[in-house]
Coordinates of C-alpha atoms in Angstrom, one line a residue:
M1 CA 13.0 196.3 118.3
Q2 CA 15.7 195.1 115.9
R3 CA 15.2 194.8 112.2
G4 CA 11.5 195.1 112.7
Q5 CA 11.3 192.3 115.2
I6 CA 10.6 192.5 118.9
C7 CA 12.6 190.1 121.0
F8 CA 11.3 189.0 124.4
I9 CA 14.2 187.6 126.4
E10 CA 14.3 185.6 129.6
V11 CA 17.7 185.5 131.3
K12 CA 18.5 182.7 133.8
A13 CA 21.7 182.5 135.7
L14 CA 23.0 179.8 138.0
R15 CA 26.2 178.9 139.8
Q16 CA 28.2 176.1 138.0
T17 CA 27.7 173.9 141.1
V18 CA 23.9 173.7 140.6
P19 CA 23.2 170.2 139.0
F20 CA 21.0 171.4 136.2
D21 CA 21.2 173.9 133.4
P22 CA 19.8 177.4 133.8
E23 CA 17.5 177.1 130.8
E24 CA 15.7 174.2 132.6
S25 CA 14.4 176.9 135.0
V26 CA 12.1 178.2 132.3
T27 CA 9.0 176.2 133.2
P28 CA 5.6 176.1 131.4
L29 CA 4.2 178.5 134.0
K30 CA 7.1 180.9 133.4
L31 CA 6.5 180.7 129.6
K32 CA 2.8 181.5 130.2
K33 CA 3.8 184.6 132.2
I34 CA 6.2 185.7 129.5
T35 CA 3.5 185.3 126.9
E36 CA 1.0 187.3 128.9
T37 CA 3.5 190.1 129.6
S38 CA 4.6 190.2 125.9
L39 CA 0.9 190.5 124.9
K40 CA 0.4 193.4 127.3
Y41 CA 3.5 195.1 125.9
M42 CA 2.3 194.7 122.3
Y43 CA -1.2 196.0 123.3
R44 CA 0.3 199.1 124.9
L45 CA 2.5 199.6 121.9
H46 CA -0.7 199.6 119.8
R47 CA -2.5 202.0 122.1
S48 CA 0.4 204.5 122.3
S49 CA 1.5 204.5 118.6
G50 CA -1.2 202.9 116.6
V51 CA 1.0 200.0 115.5
D52 CA -1.0 197.1 114.0
I53 CA 0.0 194.4 116.4
S54 CA -1.3 191.6 114.2
Q55 CA 1.5 192.5 111.8
L56 CA 4.3 192.6 114.4
K57 CA 7.1 190.2 114.2
Y58 CA 8.3 188.9 117.5
R59 CA 10.3 186.0 119.0
Y60 CA 11.1 184.6 122.4
D61 CA 14.7 183.9 123.4
V62 CA 16.4 182.5 126.5
I63 CA 19.9 183.4 127.7
A64 CA 21.4 180.9 130.1
I65 CA 24.4 182.0 132.2
R66 CA 26.7 179.9 134.4
F67 CA 29.0 181.6 136.8
D68 CA 31.6 180.5 139.3
D69 CA 31.8 181.2 143.1
N70 CA 33.6 184.5 142.3
G71 CA 30.7 185.6 140.1
D72 CA 32.7 185.3 136.9
V73 CA 30.7 184.0 133.9
T74 CA 31.9 180.6 132.8
K75 CA 29.4 179.9 130.1
M76 CA 26.7 181.8 128.3
T77 CA 24.2 180.4 125.8
H78 CA 21.7 182.3 123.7
F79 CA 18.7 180.2 122.6
R80 CA 17.1 182.2 119.8
N81 CA 13.4 181.8 119.0
C82 CA 13.2 178.9 121.4
Y83 CA 9.5 179.2 122.2
S84 CA 6.5 179.8 120.1
P85 CA 3.1 180.3 121.8
D86 CA 0.1 178.6 120.3
K87 CA -0.7 180.6 117.1
E88 CA -4.4 180.4 117.6
Y89 CA -4.1 181.7 121.2
M90 CA -1.9 184.5 120.1
R91 CA -4.2 185.5 117.2
Q92 CA -7.2 185.6 119.5
M93 CA -5.4 187.6 122.1
L94 CA -4.1 190.1 119.6
E95 CA -7.5 190.9 118.2
I96 CA -8.6 194.3 119.3

């Protein structure tokens, strides 16, 4: 948690010879899994420390990495707050 905000990060890495960008690998199904996992984490945080999860600030980031055949990073892009789950869905899921 940094500055009172939880950041859930998906990291995707591909060789530079692959014909699409790493961030394109973050599919709707993957976003759903990330959302479900983040909700489980926030719920456990509530259960273990009593944190009011409805008041938590959170965001979803993606880090896309390209590397060459030697494994050296040739490009890295950090997409901040690139995904926002449906607010009503999150509200319902966070009710305890």
